[in-house]
């Protein structure tokens, strides 16, 4: 009997041990399920980025860092999903996503979370990378590898910290940086048809993303039906009341895209079409005069497939803006040529701006506006001294005096030149500083006529404001020492005066060529710096070609 009981006890113990082992095995399997399998289908030929990192180097880094097992698993999963291609670097330097994430991280670490800490050494490294030109990145450079891996860790910790659980899935987070070249229609379809069991989606916590994604769905429906035909126009312009086969083609085009609900099929430019044309022009960045000229025809002829590419590119960018901004925020959208002043999610006012011309691109970055400078000197950048001032001085010995300029220091071949405060000063009567490595700031300008143009890329990189006095009054509104009268006097005093803001305001310089405005309207803008074209080559394997205007 004792032997029987002993045998039974051993059997029960064996079963219990096996059961425990099975449970541990199941737990291990569950952990493994949370790590993406390595995607060997990603190759040098089809990868989003063109350089790869050694998997052993990633594993060694993961073992060395002091962070949670969850973060470590996600780093492994992150690189498995992209077959160990770099996420934040290409051979040409920092990717657009790296700059977008760094700007977002800077903002969130500064204003939204006590636990996100900025690494000053990393900040200096990123500043150098942001400002570097003609960079050639080596996949074996230790500094580059270290920066890549640190950014990935910060990205994952940032997501876990600031996004409510469930709204950003692991696999979705891995796709914040594209993995490989994909057919845009297939990519759009996968974004639109994905289903989550818990009914939590990223667009629920990013309203700008959600609104643009809704338009992606509408444009995909048009694409599935064959898109819209190219409009052939022989007229230079068509005004309300005109009659032409072109008008009928335009009506059909706008009906297909859902922008014209009228059922009129005549060739007459009638009153029902005029507000639709004006709305279309405004949404594409043109003065809404209702006159159908080559510029309007060009935008109408953007193929729906190209529009879908544009939406996908800008959906990718929208991941790098604060989803729920807090406090004051100044946002400049370069292709829009507009500054938006926000308080939380509420817009206070918009202001037209002039940005850098091609070759003197205004840089995409974020920093804190903390000083207003009245009646400023203009310290002429060395590049302008070399390329513009010195040639002018050689032609005209009195050039500096005529421009109210002076040489501050004789630097040998390149003197240090500044322009005195006063009428004609290139910075106007006031400038606004947000210290950065690019020497970019907001300022007034004596060239007021440029603000009346639809396309406003004329500066050397800084951002000119149409209503600088309004901006000064807004920034100093809570400082009783600075009344509107005193601000106006300081702007016209001719004596430089620095004023430190009591509360700095974050500034985002962004680049959106498609977005949905507060009226719910889809906007498009020209890719003035060619950023869309570069991203399209990386994301889809082909450049985003501009629509052609017909004669």
Tab-separated table of N, CA, C and O in Angstrom, residues 395-494:
chain	number	residue	atom	x	y	z
A	395	UNK	N	32.258	97.041	-56.960
A	395	UNK	CA	31.625	97.848	-58.014
A	395	UNK	C	31.386	99.273	-57.563
A	395	UNK	O	31.400	100.207	-58.366
A	396	UNK	N	31.119	99.444	-56.246
A	396	UNK	CA	30.753	100.757	-55.717
A	396	UNK	C	31.421	100.961	-54.354
A	396	UNK	O	30.974	100.387	-53.353
A	397	UNK	N	32.453	101.783	-54.267
A	397	UNK	CA	33.163	101.993	-52.985
A	397	UNK	C	32.272	102.553	-51.881
A	397	UNK	O	32.592	102.404	-50.695
A	398	UNK	N	31.159	103.180	-52.249
A	398	UNK	CA	30.253	103.764	-51.251
A	398	UNK	C	29.070	102.848	-50.936
A	398	UNK	O	28.080	103.288	-50.339
A	399	UNK	N	29.188	101.599	-51.335
A	399	UNK	CA	28.052	100.675	-51.166
A	399	UNK	C	27.641	100.544	-49.702
A	399	UNK	O	26.452	100.615	-49.367
A	400	UNK	N	28.600	100.339	-48.793
A	400	UNK	CA	28.268	100.128	-47.381
A	400	UNK	C	27.536	101.329	-46.790
A	400	UNK	O	26.516	101.160	-46.091
A	401	UNK	N	28.009	102.521	-47.068
A	401	UNK	CA	27.364	103.726	-46.538
A	401	UNK	C	25.950	103.852	-47.070
A	401	UNK	O	25.023	104.221	-46.338
A	402	UNK	N	25.776	103.529	-48.352
A	402	UNK	CA	24.442	103.625	-48.951
A	402	UNK	C	23.463	102.633	-48.367
A	402	UNK	O	22.249	102.858	-48.400
A	403	UNK	N	23.984	101.519	-47.835
A	403	UNK	CA	23.129	100.492	-47.239
A	403	UNK	C	23.067	100.606	-45.713
A	403	UNK	O	22.524	99.718	-45.055
A	404	UNK	N	23.603	101.689	-45.161
A	404	UNK	CA	23.640	101.898	-43.714
A	404	UNK	C	24.364	100.749	-43.005
A	404	UNK	O	23.955	100.280	-41.941
A	405	UNK	N	25.468	100.305	-43.619
A	405	UNK	CA	26.257	99.202	-43.085
A	405	UNK	C	27.620	99.704	-42.619
A	405	UNK	O	28.071	100.778	-43.023
A	406	UNK	N	28.251	98.875	-41.784
A	406	UNK	CA	29.589	99.203	-41.317
A	406	UNK	C	30.397	97.928	-41.138
A	406	UNK	O	29.841	96.849	-40.913
A	407	UNK	N	31.717	98.067	-41.256
A	407	UNK	CA	32.609	96.944	-40.978
A	407	UNK	C	32.948	96.965	-39.488
A	407	UNK	O	33.501	97.939	-38.981
A	408	UNK	N	32.591	95.899	-38.799
A	408	UNK	CA	32.819	95.804	-37.360
A	408	UNK	C	34.249	95.365	-37.072
A	408	UNK	O	34.891	95.850	-36.142
A	409	UNK	N	34.737	94.457	-37.901
A	409	UNK	CA	36.088	93.932	-37.711
A	409	UNK	C	36.636	93.512	-39.060
A	409	UNK	O	35.922	92.912	-39.869
A	410	UNK	N	37.876	93.851	-39.281
A	410	UNK	CA	38.531	93.451	-40.523
A	410	UNK	C	39.045	92.032	-40.343
A	410	UNK	O	40.033	91.793	-39.653
A	411	UNK	N	38.341	91.107	-40.955
A	411	UNK	CA	38.718	89.698	-40.806
A	411	UNK	C	39.643	89.217	-41.892
A	411	UNK	O	39.620	88.029	-42.234
A	412	UNK	N	40.414	90.124	-42.473
A	412	UNK	CA	41.312	89.726	-43.555
A	412	UNK	C	40.564	89.685	-44.869
A	412	UNK	O	40.051	90.700	-45.340
A	413	UNK	N	40.496	88.495	-45.451
A	413	UNK	CA	39.802	88.353	-46.727
A	413	UNK	C	38.295	88.568	-46.595
A	413	UNK	O	37.625	88.940	-47.551
A	414	UNK	N	37.769	88.315	-45.386
A	414	UNK	CA	36.319	88.409	-45.186
A	414	UNK	C	36.023	89.267	-43.967
A	414	UNK	O	36.094	88.794	-42.829
A	415	UNK	N	35.662	90.537	-44.165
A	415	UNK	CA	35.373	91.403	-43.018
A	415	UNK	C	34.058	91.027	-42.340
A	415	UNK	O	33.194	90.382	-42.938
A	416	UNK	N	33.910	91.418	-41.073
A	416	UNK	CA	32.662	91.252	-40.344
A	416	UNK	C	31.833	92.516	-40.567
A	416	UNK	O	32.265	93.624	-40.233
A	417	UNK	N	30.643	92.336	-41.155
A	417	UNK	CA	29.804	93.471	-41.554
A	417	UNK	C	28.471	93.407	-40.828
A	417	UNK	O	27.910	92.323	-40.619
A	418	UNK	N	27.965	94.574	-40.428
A	418	UNK	CA	26.615	94.627	-39.872
A	418	UNK	C	25.890	95.844	-40.432
A	418	UNK	O	26.503	96.829	-40.845
A	419	UNK	N	24.551	95.740	-40.408
A	419	UNK	CA	23.708	96.850	-40.852
A	419	UNK	C	23.087	97.492	-39.617
A	419	UNK	O	22.554	96.804	-38.739
A	420	UNK	N	23.144	98.805	-39.554
A	420	UNK	CA	22.647	99.530	-38.390
A	420	UNK	C	21.122	99.514	-38.339
A	420	UNK	O	20.456	99.364	-39.363
A	421	UNK	N	20.544	99.676	-37.136
A	421	UNK	CA	19.084	99.784	-37.029
A	421	UNK	C	18.589	100.993	-37.814
A	421	UNK	O	19.309	101.973	-38.014
A	422	UNK	N	17.334	100.899	-38.240
A	422	UNK	CA	16.742	102.029	-38.949
A	422	UNK	C	16.025	101.600	-40.199
A	422	UNK	O	15.901	100.401	-40.513
A	423	UNK	N	15.516	102.573	-40.921
A	423	UNK	CA	14.779	102.304	-42.153
A	423	UNK	C	15.674	101.567	-43.137
A	423	UNK	O	16.837	101.904	-43.311
A	424	UNK	N	15.136	100.547	-43.762
A	424	UNK	CA	15.897	99.790	-44.741
A	424	UNK	C	16.673	98.629	-44.164
A	424	UNK	O	17.228	97.826	-44.915
A	425	UNK	N	16.737	98.510	-42.831
A	425	UNK	CA	17.421	97.373	-42.227
A	425	UNK	C	16.750	96.072	-42.686
A	425	UNK	O	15.525	95.958	-42.686
A	426	UNK	N	17.562	95.107	-43.102
A	426	UNK	CA	17.025	93.865	-43.666
A	426	UNK	C	16.136	93.111	-42.682
A	426	UNK	O	15.261	92.338	-43.093
A	427	UNK	N	16.354	93.322	-41.369
A	427	UNK	CA	15.542	92.648	-40.353
A	427	UNK	C	14.341	93.478	-39.929
A	427	UNK	O	13.587	93.065	-39.032
A	428	UNK	N	14.187	94.646	-40.544
A	428	UNK	CA	13.076	95.510	-40.177
A	428	UNK	C	13.252	96.093	-38.785
A	428	UNK	O	14.357	96.408	-38.351
A	429	UNK	N	12.146	96.174	-38.052
A	429	UNK	CA	12.148	96.856	-36.755
A	429	UNK	C	12.190	95.928	-35.545
A	429	UNK	O	12.294	96.388	-34.409
A	430	UNK	N	12.099	94.598	-35.780
A	430	UNK	CA	12.095	93.673	-34.650
A	430	UNK	C	12.458	92.279	-35.147
A	430	UNK	O	12.153	91.905	-36.292
A	431	UNK	N	13.146	91.529	-34.291
A	431	UNK	CA	13.399	90.119	-34.597
A	431	UNK	C	13.094	89.283	-33.364
A	431	UNK	O	13.057	89.799	-32.231
A	432	UNK	N	12.893	87.993	-33.570
A	432	UNK	CA	12.486	87.079	-32.508
A	432	UNK	C	13.450	85.890	-32.528
A	432	UNK	O	13.567	85.186	-33.537
A	433	UNK	N	14.134	85.649	-31.405
A	433	UNK	CA	15.205	84.663	-31.370
A	433	UNK	C	14.770	83.377	-30.681
A	433	UNK	O	14.160	83.400	-29.609
A	434	UNK	N	15.084	82.271	-31.308
A	434	UNK	CA	14.991	80.959	-30.669
A	434	UNK	C	16.328	80.280	-30.947
A	434	UNK	O	16.534	79.662	-31.997
A	435	UNK	N	17.292	80.402	-30.020
A	435	UNK	CA	18.679	79.997	-30.260
A	435	UNK	C	18.785	78.597	-30.856
A	435	UNK	O	18.215	77.638	-30.331
A	436	UNK	N	19.497	78.495	-31.971
A	436	UNK	CA	19.641	77.220	-32.662
A	436	UNK	C	20.945	77.218	-33.453
A	436	UNK	O	21.585	78.254	-33.619
A	437	UNK	N	21.296	76.054	-33.936
A	437	UNK	CA	22.565	75.893	-34.634
A	437	UNK	C	22.519	76.374	-36.078
A	437	UNK	O	23.531	76.364	-36.768
A	438	UNK	N	21.335	76.781	-36.539
A	438	UNK	CA	21.170	77.128	-37.951
A	438	UNK	C	21.150	78.638	-38.185
A	438	UNK	O	21.043	79.094	-39.318
A	439	UNK	N	21.213	79.414	-37.091
A	439	UNK	CA	21.127	80.875	-37.186
A	439	UNK	C	19.847	81.309	-37.902
A	439	UNK	O	19.846	82.207	-38.745
A	440	UNK	N	18.750	80.656	-37.563
A	440	UNK	CA	17.444	80.976	-38.125
A	440	UNK	C	16.591	81.638	-37.051
A	440	UNK	O	16.599	81.220	-35.891
A	441	UNK	N	15.853	82.667	-37.431
A	441	UNK	CA	14.984	83.376	-36.494
A	441	UNK	C	13.861	84.035	-37.287
A	441	UNK	O	13.851	84.040	-38.522
A	442	UNK	N	12.884	84.584	-36.573
A	442	UNK	CA	11.802	85.349	-37.193
A	442	UNK	C	12.207	86.820	-37.212
A	442	UNK	O	12.874	87.294	-36.284
A	443	UNK	N	11.765	87.540	-38.231
A	443	UNK	CA	12.047	88.982	-38.221
A	443	UNK	C	11.095	89.750	-39.135
A	443	UNK	O	10.437	89.191	-40.020
A	444	UNK	N	11.060	91.022	-38.918
A	444	UNK	CA	10.347	91.985	-39.754
A	444	UNK	C	11.119	92.129	-41.073
A	444	UNK	O	12.217	91.579	-41.223
A	445	UNK	N	10.578	92.847	-42.021
A	445	UNK	CA	11.270	93.097	-43.281
A	445	UNK	C	10.741	94.377	-43.916
A	445	UNK	O	9.547	94.676	-43.792
A	446	UNK	N	11.592	95.136	-44.586
A	446	UNK	CA	11.096	96.295	-45.327
A	446	UNK	C	10.456	95.899	-46.661
A	446	UNK	O	9.783	96.707	-47.291
A	447	UNK	N	10.652	94.644	-47.088
A	447	UNK	CA	10.116	94.182	-48.383
A	447	UNK	C	8.701	93.632	-48.195
A	447	UNK	O	8.458	92.418	-48.279
A	448	UNK	N	7.759	94.511	-47.950
A	448	UNK	CA	6.390	94.094	-47.634
A	448	UNK	C	5.646	93.516	-48.841
A	448	UNK	O	4.701	92.741	-48.681
A	449	UNK	N	6.054	93.893	-50.054
A	449	UNK	CA	5.311	93.471	-51.238
A	449	UNK	C	5.342	91.955	-51.437
A	449	UNK	O	4.441	91.384	-52.069
A	450	UNK	N	6.356	91.280	-50.908
A	450	UNK	CA	6.483	89.844	-51.117
A	450	UNK	C	5.331	89.061	-50.478
A	450	UNK	O	5.012	87.953	-50.914
A	451	UNK	N	4.695	89.647	-49.445
A	451	UNK	CA	3.617	88.928	-48.761
A	451	UNK	C	2.352	88.820	-49.605
A	451	UNK	O	1.470	88.024	-49.295
A	452	UNK	N	2.260	89.602	-50.663
A	452	UNK	CA	1.076	89.543	-51.524
A	452	UNK	C	1.172	88.418	-52.547
A	452	UNK	O	0.208	88.117	-53.248
A	453	UNK	N	2.326	87.747	-52.631
A	453	UNK	CA	2.508	86.684	-53.611
A	453	UNK	C	2.009	85.351	-53.046
A	453	UNK	O	2.055	85.106	-51.850
A	454	UNK	N	1.574	84.463	-53.955
A	454	UNK	CA	1.102	83.146	-53.531
A	454	UNK	C	2.248	82.277	-53.045
A	454	UNK	O	2.118	81.535	-52.068
A	455	UNK	N	3.379	82.325	-53.747
A	455	UNK	CA	4.557	81.530	-53.385
A	455	UNK	C	5.588	82.483	-52.777
A	455	UNK	O	6.013	83.436	-53.426
A	456	UNK	N	6.025	82.196	-51.536
A	456	UNK	CA	6.837	83.175	-50.803
A	456	UNK	C	8.124	82.539	-50.281
A	456	UNK	O	8.369	82.478	-49.072
A	457	UNK	N	8.956	82.056	-51.206
A	457	UNK	CA	10.265	81.518	-50.844
A	457	UNK	C	11.328	82.445	-51.429
A	457	UNK	O	11.747	82.292	-52.575
A	458	UNK	N	11.759	83.427	-50.640
A	458	UNK	CA	12.672	84.461	-51.141
A	458	UNK	C	13.843	84.754	-50.209
A	458	UNK	O	14.778	85.430	-50.594
A	459	UNK	N	13.798	84.288	-48.962
A	459	UNK	CA	14.798	84.713	-47.980
A	459	UNK	C	16.071	83.877	-48.089
A	459	UNK	O	16.159	82.932	-48.871
A	460	UNK	N	17.057	84.227	-47.257
A	460	UNK	CA	18.296	83.467	-47.184
A	460	UNK	C	18.194	82.330	-46.168
A	460	UNK	O	19.196	81.706	-45.834
A	461	UNK	N	17.006	82.050	-45.664
A	461	UNK	CA	16.810	80.951	-44.722
A	461	UNK	C	16.014	81.335	-43.502
A	461	UNK	O	15.292	80.508	-42.936
A	462	UNK	N	16.129	82.603	-43.056
A	462	UNK	CA	15.328	83.066	-41.931
A	462	UNK	C	13.877	83.271	-42.383
A	462	UNK	O	13.568	83.232	-43.570
A	463	UNK	N	13.011	83.512	-41.415
A	463	UNK	CA	11.572	83.588	-41.692
A	463	UNK	C	11.078	84.999	-41.427
A	463	UNK	O	11.178	85.504	-40.305
A	464	UNK	N	10.560	85.640	-42.460
A	464	UNK	CA	10.058	87.007	-42.353
A	464	UNK	C	8.561	86.982	-42.017
A	464	UNK	O	7.801	86.211	-42.603
A	465	UNK	N	8.139	87.837	-41.108
A	465	UNK	CA	6.748	87.884	-40.650
A	465	UNK	C	6.014	89.065	-41.279
A	465	UNK	O	6.553	90.172	-41.342
A	466	UNK	N	4.776	88.820	-41.677
A	466	UNK	CA	3.987	89.892	-42.273
A	466	UNK	C	3.543	90.921	-41.235
A	466	UNK	O	3.479	92.116	-41.521
A	467	UNK	N	3.251	90.468	-40.007
A	467	UNK	CA	2.760	91.360	-38.952
A	467	UNK	C	3.629	91.216	-37.698
A	467	UNK	O	3.174	90.714	-36.667
A	468	UNK	N	4.857	91.671	-37.755
A	468	UNK	CA	5.769	91.471	-36.614
A	468	UNK	C	5.332	92.189	-35.352
A	468	UNK	O	5.580	91.698	-34.242
A	469	UNK	N	4.693	93.355	-35.479
A	469	UNK	CA	4.261	94.073	-34.276
A	469	UNK	C	3.166	93.294	-33.557
A	469	UNK	O	3.120	93.242	-32.321
A	470	UNK	N	2.285	92.659	-34.324
A	470	UNK	CA	1.251	91.804	-33.730
A	470	UNK	C	1.900	90.660	-32.964
A	470	UNK	O	1.463	90.310	-31.855
A	471	UNK	N	2.963	90.095	-33.523
A	471	UNK	CA	3.668	88.992	-32.871
A	471	UNK	C	4.315	89.464	-31.572
A	471	UNK	O	4.249	88.776	-30.541
A	472	UNK	N	4.937	90.649	-31.608
A	472	UNK	CA	5.580	91.188	-30.402
A	472	UNK	C	4.552	91.432	-29.307
A	472	UNK	O	4.782	91.113	-28.129
A	473	UNK	N	3.415	91.990	-29.677
A	473	UNK	CA	2.365	92.241	-28.690
A	473	UNK	C	1.847	90.946	-28.093
A	473	UNK	O	1.565	90.867	-26.886
A	474	UNK	N	1.732	89.905	-28.911
A	474	UNK	CA	1.247	88.629	-28.405
A	474	UNK	C	2.239	88.018	-27.415
A	474	UNK	O	1.868	87.580	-26.322
A	475	UNK	N	3.508	87.993	-27.788
A	475	UNK	CA	4.518	87.352	-26.943
A	475	UNK	C	4.707	88.078	-25.612
A	475	UNK	O	5.041	87.457	-24.595
A	476	UNK	N	4.488	89.397	-25.603
A	476	UNK	CA	4.697	90.200	-24.384
A	476	UNK	C	3.383	90.598	-23.722
A	476	UNK	O	3.363	91.489	-22.873
A	477	UNK	N	2.295	89.936	-24.101
A	477	UNK	CA	0.957	90.328	-23.634
A	477	UNK	C	0.803	90.225	-22.119
A	477	UNK	O	-0.009	90.948	-21.532
A	478	UNK	N	1.558	89.336	-21.478
A	478	UNK	CA	1.428	89.157	-20.034
A	478	UNK	C	2.489	89.902	-19.238
A	478	UNK	O	2.613	89.710	-18.029
A	479	UNK	N	3.262	90.738	-19.933
A	479	UNK	CA	4.300	91.525	-19.275
A	479	UNK	C	3.807	92.969	-19.171
A	479	UNK	O	3.769	93.690	-20.167
A	480	UNK	N	3.388	93.406	-17.976
A	480	UNK	CA	2.813	94.760	-17.843
A	480	UNK	C	3.783	95.875	-18.219
A	480	UNK	O	3.359	96.990	-18.542
A	481	UNK	N	5.068	95.576	-18.224
A	481	UNK	CA	6.044	96.601	-18.584
A	481	UNK	C	5.993	96.941	-20.078
A	481	UNK	O	6.323	98.059	-20.481
A	482	UNK	N	5.511	95.968	-20.884
A	482	UNK	CA	5.538	96.155	-22.326
A	482	UNK	C	4.128	96.339	-22.883
A	482	UNK	O	3.489	95.395	-23.324
A	483	UNK	N	3.673	97.563	-22.841
A	483	UNK	CA	2.374	97.921	-23.415
A	483	UNK	C	2.510	98.033	-24.937
A	483	UNK	O	3.624	98.158	-25.465
A	484	UNK	N	1.403	97.992	-25.669
A	484	UNK	CA	1.483	98.174	-27.126
A	484	UNK	C	2.178	99.473	-27.518
A	484	UNK	O	2.925	99.508	-28.502
A	485	UNK	N	1.963	100.534	-26.740
A	485	UNK	CA	2.587	101.820	-27.051
A	485	UNK	C	4.110	101.742	-26.885
A	485	UNK	O	4.867	102.265	-27.717
A	486	UNK	N	4.551	101.068	-25.814
A	486	UNK	CA	5.990	100.956	-25.580
A	486	UNK	C	6.648	100.052	-26.621
A	486	UNK	O	7.785	100.298	-27.050
A	487	UNK	N	5.934	99.020	-27.031
A	487	UNK	CA	6.455	98.129	-28.073
A	487	UNK	C	6.649	98.891	-29.375
A	487	UNK	O	7.686	98.784	-30.036
A	488	UNK	N	5.660	99.688	-29.739
A	488	UNK	CA	5.755	100.475	-30.975
A	488	UNK	C	6.913	101.464	-30.904
A	488	UNK	O	7.667	101.648	-31.881
A	489	UNK	N	7.080	102.081	-29.743
A	489	UNK	CA	8.172	103.047	-29.573
A	489	UNK	C	9.527	102.360	-29.686
A	489	UNK	O	10.460	102.884	-30.320
A	490	UNK	N	9.666	101.178	-29.094
A	490	UNK	CA	10.934	100.455	-29.144
A	490	UNK	C	11.261	100.010	-30.563
A	490	UNK	O	12.429	100.009	-30.975
A	491	UNK	N	10.230	99.655	-31.322
A	491	UNK	CA	10.446	99.234	-32.702
A	491	UNK	C	10.950	100.383	-33.568
A	491	UNK	O	11.638	100.155	-34.577
A	492	UNK	N	10.631	101.603	-33.192
A	492	UNK	CA	10.995	102.776	-34.000
A	492	UNK	C	12.078	103.642	-33.359
A	492	UNK	O	12.349	104.742	-33.832
A	493	UNK	N	12.715	103.131	-32.300
A	493	UNK	CA	13.679	103.954	-31.560
A	493	UNK	C	15.027	104.083	-32.264
A	493	UNK	O	15.757	105.052	-32.046
A	494	UNK	N	15.388	103.091	-33.063
A	494	UNK	CA	16.707	103.109	-33.686
A	494	UNK	C	17.816	102.640	-32.760
A	494	UNK	O	18.989	102.661	-33.125
